[in-house]
Tab-separated table of C-alpha atoms in Angstrom:
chain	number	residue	atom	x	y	z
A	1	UNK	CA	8.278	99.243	125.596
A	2	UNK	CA	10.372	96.788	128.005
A	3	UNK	CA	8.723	93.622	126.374
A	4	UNK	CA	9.275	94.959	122.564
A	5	UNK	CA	12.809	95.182	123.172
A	6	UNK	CA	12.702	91.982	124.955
A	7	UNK	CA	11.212	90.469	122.066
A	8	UNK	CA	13.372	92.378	120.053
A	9	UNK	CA	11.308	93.222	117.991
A	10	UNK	CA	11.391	96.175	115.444
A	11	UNK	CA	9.270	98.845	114.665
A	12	UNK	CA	8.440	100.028	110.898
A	13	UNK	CA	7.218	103.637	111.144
A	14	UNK	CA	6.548	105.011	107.640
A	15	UNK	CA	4.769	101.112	107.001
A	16	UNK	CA	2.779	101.181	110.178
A	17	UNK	CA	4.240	97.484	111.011
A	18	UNK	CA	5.940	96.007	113.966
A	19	UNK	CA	8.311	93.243	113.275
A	20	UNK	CA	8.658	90.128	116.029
A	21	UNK	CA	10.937	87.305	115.344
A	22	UNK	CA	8.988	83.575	116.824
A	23	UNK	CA	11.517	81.160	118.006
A	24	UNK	CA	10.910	79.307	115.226
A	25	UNK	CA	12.368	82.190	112.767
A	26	UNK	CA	9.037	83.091	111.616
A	27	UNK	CA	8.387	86.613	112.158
A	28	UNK	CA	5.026	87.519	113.363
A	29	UNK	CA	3.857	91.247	111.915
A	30	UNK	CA	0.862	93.543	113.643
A	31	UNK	CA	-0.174	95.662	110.915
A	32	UNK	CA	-1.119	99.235	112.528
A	33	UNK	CA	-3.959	100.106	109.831
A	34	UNK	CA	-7.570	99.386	111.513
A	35	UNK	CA	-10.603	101.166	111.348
A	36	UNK	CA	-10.452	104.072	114.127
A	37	UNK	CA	-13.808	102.190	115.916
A	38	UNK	CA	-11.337	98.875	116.284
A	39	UNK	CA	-9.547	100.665	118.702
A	40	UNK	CA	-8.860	100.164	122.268
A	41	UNK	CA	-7.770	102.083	125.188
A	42	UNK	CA	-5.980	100.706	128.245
A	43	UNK	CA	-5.967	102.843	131.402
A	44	UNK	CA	-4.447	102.366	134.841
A	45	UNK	CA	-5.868	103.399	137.855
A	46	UNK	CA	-3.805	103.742	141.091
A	47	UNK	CA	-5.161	101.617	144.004
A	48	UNK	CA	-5.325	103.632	147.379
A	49	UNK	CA	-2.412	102.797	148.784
A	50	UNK	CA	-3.206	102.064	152.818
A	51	UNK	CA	-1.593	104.579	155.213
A	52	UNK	CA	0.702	103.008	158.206
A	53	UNK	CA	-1.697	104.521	161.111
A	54	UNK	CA	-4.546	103.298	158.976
A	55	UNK	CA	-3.525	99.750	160.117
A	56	UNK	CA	-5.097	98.254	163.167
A	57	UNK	CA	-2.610	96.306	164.818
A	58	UNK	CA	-0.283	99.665	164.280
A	59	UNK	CA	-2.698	101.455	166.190
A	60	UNK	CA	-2.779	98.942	169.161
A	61	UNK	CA	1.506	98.989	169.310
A	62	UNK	CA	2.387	102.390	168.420
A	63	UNK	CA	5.439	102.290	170.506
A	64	UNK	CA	6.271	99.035	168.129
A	65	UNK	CA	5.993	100.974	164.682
A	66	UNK	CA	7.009	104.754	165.391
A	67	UNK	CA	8.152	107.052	162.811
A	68	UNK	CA	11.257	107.243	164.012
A	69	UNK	CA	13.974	106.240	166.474
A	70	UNK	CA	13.435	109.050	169.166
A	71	UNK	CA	16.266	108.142	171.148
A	72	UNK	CA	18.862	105.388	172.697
A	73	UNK	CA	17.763	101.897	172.443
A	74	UNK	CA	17.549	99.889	175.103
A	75	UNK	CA	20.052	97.593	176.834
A	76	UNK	CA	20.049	94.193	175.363
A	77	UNK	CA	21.896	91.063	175.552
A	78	UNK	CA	23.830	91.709	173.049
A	79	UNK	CA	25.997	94.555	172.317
A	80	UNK	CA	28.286	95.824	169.527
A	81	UNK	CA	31.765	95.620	170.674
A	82	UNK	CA	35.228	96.462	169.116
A	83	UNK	CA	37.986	94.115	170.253
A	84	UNK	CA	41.485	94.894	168.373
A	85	UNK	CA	44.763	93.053	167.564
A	86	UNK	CA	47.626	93.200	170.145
A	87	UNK	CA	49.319	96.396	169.822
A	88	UNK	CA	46.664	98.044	167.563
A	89	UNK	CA	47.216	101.721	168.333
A	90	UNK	CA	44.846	104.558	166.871
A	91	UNK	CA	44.310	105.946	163.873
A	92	UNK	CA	43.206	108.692	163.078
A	93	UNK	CA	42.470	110.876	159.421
A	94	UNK	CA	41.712	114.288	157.918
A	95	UNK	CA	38.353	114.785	157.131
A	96	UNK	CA	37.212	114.185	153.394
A	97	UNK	CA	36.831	117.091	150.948
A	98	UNK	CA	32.597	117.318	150.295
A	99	UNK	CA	30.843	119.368	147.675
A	100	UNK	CA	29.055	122.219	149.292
A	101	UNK	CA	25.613	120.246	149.150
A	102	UNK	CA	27.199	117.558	150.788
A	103	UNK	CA	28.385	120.149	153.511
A	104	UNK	CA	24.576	120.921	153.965
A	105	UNK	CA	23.516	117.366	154.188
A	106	UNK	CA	26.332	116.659	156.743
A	107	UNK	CA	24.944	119.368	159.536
A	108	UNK	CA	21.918	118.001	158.957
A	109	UNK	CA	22.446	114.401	159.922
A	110	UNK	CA	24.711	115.395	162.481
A	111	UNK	CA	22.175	117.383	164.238
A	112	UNK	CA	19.338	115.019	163.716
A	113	UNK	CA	21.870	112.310	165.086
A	114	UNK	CA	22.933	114.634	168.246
A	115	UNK	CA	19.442	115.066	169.050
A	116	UNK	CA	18.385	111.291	169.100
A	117	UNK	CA	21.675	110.501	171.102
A	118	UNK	CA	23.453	108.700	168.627
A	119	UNK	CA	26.479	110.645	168.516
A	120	UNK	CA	28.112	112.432	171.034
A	121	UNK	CA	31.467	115.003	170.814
A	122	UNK	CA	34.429	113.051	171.183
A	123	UNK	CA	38.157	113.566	172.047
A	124	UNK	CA	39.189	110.676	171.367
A	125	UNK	CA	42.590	109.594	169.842
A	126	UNK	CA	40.425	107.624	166.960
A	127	UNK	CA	38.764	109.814	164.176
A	128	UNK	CA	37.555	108.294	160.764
A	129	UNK	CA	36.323	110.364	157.971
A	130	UNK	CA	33.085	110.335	156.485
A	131	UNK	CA	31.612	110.460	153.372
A	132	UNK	CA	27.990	109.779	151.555
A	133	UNK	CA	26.184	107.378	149.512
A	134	UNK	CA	23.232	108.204	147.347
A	135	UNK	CA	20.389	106.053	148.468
A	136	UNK	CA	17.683	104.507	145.712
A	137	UNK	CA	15.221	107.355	146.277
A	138	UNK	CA	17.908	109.769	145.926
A	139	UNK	CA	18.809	111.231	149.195
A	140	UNK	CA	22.379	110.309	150.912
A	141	UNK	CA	23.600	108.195	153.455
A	142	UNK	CA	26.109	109.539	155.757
A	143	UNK	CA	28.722	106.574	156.020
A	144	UNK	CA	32.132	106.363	157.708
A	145	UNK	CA	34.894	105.772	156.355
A	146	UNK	CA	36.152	102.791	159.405
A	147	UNK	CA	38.386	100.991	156.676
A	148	UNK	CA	42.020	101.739	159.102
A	149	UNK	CA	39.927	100.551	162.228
A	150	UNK	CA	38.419	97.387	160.754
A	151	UNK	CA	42.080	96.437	159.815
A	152	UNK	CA	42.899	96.656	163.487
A	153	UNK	CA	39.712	93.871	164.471
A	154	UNK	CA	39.398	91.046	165.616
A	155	UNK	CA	36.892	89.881	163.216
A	156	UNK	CA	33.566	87.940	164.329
A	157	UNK	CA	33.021	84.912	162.485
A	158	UNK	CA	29.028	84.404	163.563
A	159	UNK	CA	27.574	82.492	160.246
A	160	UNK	CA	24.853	83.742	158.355
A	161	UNK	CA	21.813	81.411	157.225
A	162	UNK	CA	22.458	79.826	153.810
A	163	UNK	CA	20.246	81.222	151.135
A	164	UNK	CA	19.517	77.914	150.032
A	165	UNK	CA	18.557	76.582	153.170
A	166	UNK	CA	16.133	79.781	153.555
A	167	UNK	CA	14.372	79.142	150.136
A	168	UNK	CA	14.033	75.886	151.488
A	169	UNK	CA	11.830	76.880	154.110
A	170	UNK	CA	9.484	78.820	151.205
A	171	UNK	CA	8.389	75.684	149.701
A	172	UNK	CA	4.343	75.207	149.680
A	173	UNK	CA	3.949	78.994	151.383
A	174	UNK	CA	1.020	81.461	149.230
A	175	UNK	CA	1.644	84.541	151.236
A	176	UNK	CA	3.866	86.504	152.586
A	177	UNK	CA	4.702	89.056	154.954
A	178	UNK	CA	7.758	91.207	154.860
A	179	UNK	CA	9.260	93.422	157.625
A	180	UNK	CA	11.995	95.752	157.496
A	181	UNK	CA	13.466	96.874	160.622
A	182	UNK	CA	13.271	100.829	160.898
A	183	UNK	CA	17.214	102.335	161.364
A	184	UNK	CA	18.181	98.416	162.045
A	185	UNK	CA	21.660	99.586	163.126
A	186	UNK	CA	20.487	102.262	165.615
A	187	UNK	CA	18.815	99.352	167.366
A	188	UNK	CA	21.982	98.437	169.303
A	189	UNK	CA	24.107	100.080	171.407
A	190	UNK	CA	27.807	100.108	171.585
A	191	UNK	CA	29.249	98.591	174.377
A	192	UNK	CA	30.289	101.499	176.536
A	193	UNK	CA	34.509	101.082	176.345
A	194	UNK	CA	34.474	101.083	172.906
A	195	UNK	CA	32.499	104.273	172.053
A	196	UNK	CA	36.008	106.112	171.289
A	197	UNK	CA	36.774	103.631	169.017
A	198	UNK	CA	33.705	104.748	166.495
A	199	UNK	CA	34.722	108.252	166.543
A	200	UNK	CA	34.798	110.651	163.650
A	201	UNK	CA	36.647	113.849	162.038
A	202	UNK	CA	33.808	116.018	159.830
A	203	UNK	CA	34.005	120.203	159.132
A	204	UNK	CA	31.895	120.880	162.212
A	205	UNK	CA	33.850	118.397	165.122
A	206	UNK	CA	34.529	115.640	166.073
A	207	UNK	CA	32.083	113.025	167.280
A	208	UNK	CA	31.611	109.304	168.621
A	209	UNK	CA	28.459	106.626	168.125
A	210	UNK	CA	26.110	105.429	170.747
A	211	UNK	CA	24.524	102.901	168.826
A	212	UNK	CA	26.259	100.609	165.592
A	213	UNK	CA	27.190	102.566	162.650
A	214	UNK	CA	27.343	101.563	158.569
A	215	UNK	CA	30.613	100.719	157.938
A	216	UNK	CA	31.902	98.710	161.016
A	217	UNK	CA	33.270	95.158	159.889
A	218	UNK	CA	31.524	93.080	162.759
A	219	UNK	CA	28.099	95.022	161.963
A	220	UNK	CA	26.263	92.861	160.547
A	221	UNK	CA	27.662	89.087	162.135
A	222	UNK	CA	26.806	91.047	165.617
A	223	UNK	CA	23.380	92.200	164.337
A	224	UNK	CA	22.176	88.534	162.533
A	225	UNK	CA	23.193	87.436	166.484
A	226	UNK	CA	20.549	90.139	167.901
A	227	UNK	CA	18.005	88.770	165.243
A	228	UNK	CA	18.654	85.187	165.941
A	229	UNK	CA	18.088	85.584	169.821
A	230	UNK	CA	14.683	87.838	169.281
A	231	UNK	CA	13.328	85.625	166.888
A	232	UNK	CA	15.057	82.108	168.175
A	233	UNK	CA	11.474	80.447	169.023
A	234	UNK	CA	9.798	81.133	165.406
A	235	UNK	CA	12.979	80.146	163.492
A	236	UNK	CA	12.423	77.408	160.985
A	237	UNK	CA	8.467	77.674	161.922
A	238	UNK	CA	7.257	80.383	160.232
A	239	UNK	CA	10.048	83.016	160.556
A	240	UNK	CA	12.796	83.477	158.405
A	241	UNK	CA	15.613	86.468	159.106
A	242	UNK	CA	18.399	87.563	157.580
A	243	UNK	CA	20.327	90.409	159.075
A	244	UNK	CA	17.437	93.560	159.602
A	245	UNK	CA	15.106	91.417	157.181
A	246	UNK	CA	12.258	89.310	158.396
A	247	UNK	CA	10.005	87.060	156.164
A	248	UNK	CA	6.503	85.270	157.854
């Protein structure tokens, strides 16, 4: 129905008749009375969709396409670090009021995140609360609320690529591949003095990242400087990245 109402056209029930207005203010009418051996059927079919460990080249690398993150990255070159204003002193909230589902949801993550080493309990002067996001397909994103820290940072001014410049690079291309980096955050660590400075306040403790959270205000200058490095001798060639998105 999306390209009737685009057309906005109109339908005429009790006539059998659909109205649609030409752009020269003609209006075109489909008359609905045919003979029923006139008609046609459309169907869909749904292609088989290919499964990831169907994939060759994901069976060569397995350790390079996993299901998930099963534990601390590894130390790289660059790491996410949290330098703050002189005489920045800690902050610290009460935990956010969350609807009993939410409550659920929270022990979850936190228990999935304590077992991949992600988080760790804290006692540190810092605590942010935390609340959630509904993702697209419905579940929730456990986010923290770092708006009194980020106040208190020095903020990274690393550039990001212009989108013009990147469509740019698109011109005379037929196909493309597109990667999306699994947990992109989780990739990098935190470097190790300013672990306290991630911590949070939730219902069942409070805890402290390993690795970059959602939410941090140098996230994603520090994370487009990862990318950049990694990908430095396919840039402009037949890479393009922007932040945990990569286009051959």
């Amino acid at each position: 129905m999306d390209w009737l109402s685009k057309l906005r056209a109109k339908i005429v029930c009790f006539e059998k008749i659909v109205q649609i207005p030409l752009s020269n203010g003609d209006i075109l009418e489909v008359h609905g009375e045919r003979p029923e051996g006139n008609l046609k059927q459309l169907k869909t079919m749904k292609v088989n969709e290919s499964k990831l460990k169907d994939i060759p080249v994901v069976r060569e690398f397995p350790d390079v396409f996993p299901e998930n993150l099963s534990g601390l990255p590894p130390s790289r070159k660059v790491e996410f670090r949290i330098d703050l204003i002189h005489g920045a002193m800690p902050v610290a909230k009460s935990p956010y009021r969350l609807a009993p589902t939410k409550m659920q949801e929270l022990a979850n993550q936190l228990k999935e995140l304590q077992d991949k080493g992600f988080i760790r309990p804290s006692s540190s002067p810092w605590g942010a609360p935390v609340l959630f996001v509904k993702k697209k397909d419905g579940s929730f994103r456990m986010c923290i609320d770092y708006r009194e820290l980020n106040k208190l940072t020095i903020k990274n001014r690393y550039p990001f690529p212009r989108i013009d410049d990147l469509f740019d690079q698109l011109q005379g291309s037929k196909y493309f591949s597109k990667i999306d980096l699994r947990s992109g955050y989780h990739q990098l660590r935190v470097r190790e003095e300013d672990i306290s400075k991630t911590a949070f306040r939730t219902r069942y403790g409070h805890f402290k990242f390993t690795v970059m959270s959602f939410g941090l205000t140098n996230a994603t200058m520090v994370f487009m400087d990862l990318m950049n490095r990694v990908c430095r001798p396919y840039l402009d060639k037949f890479v393009i990245v922007f932040i945990d998105d990569i286009l051959i």
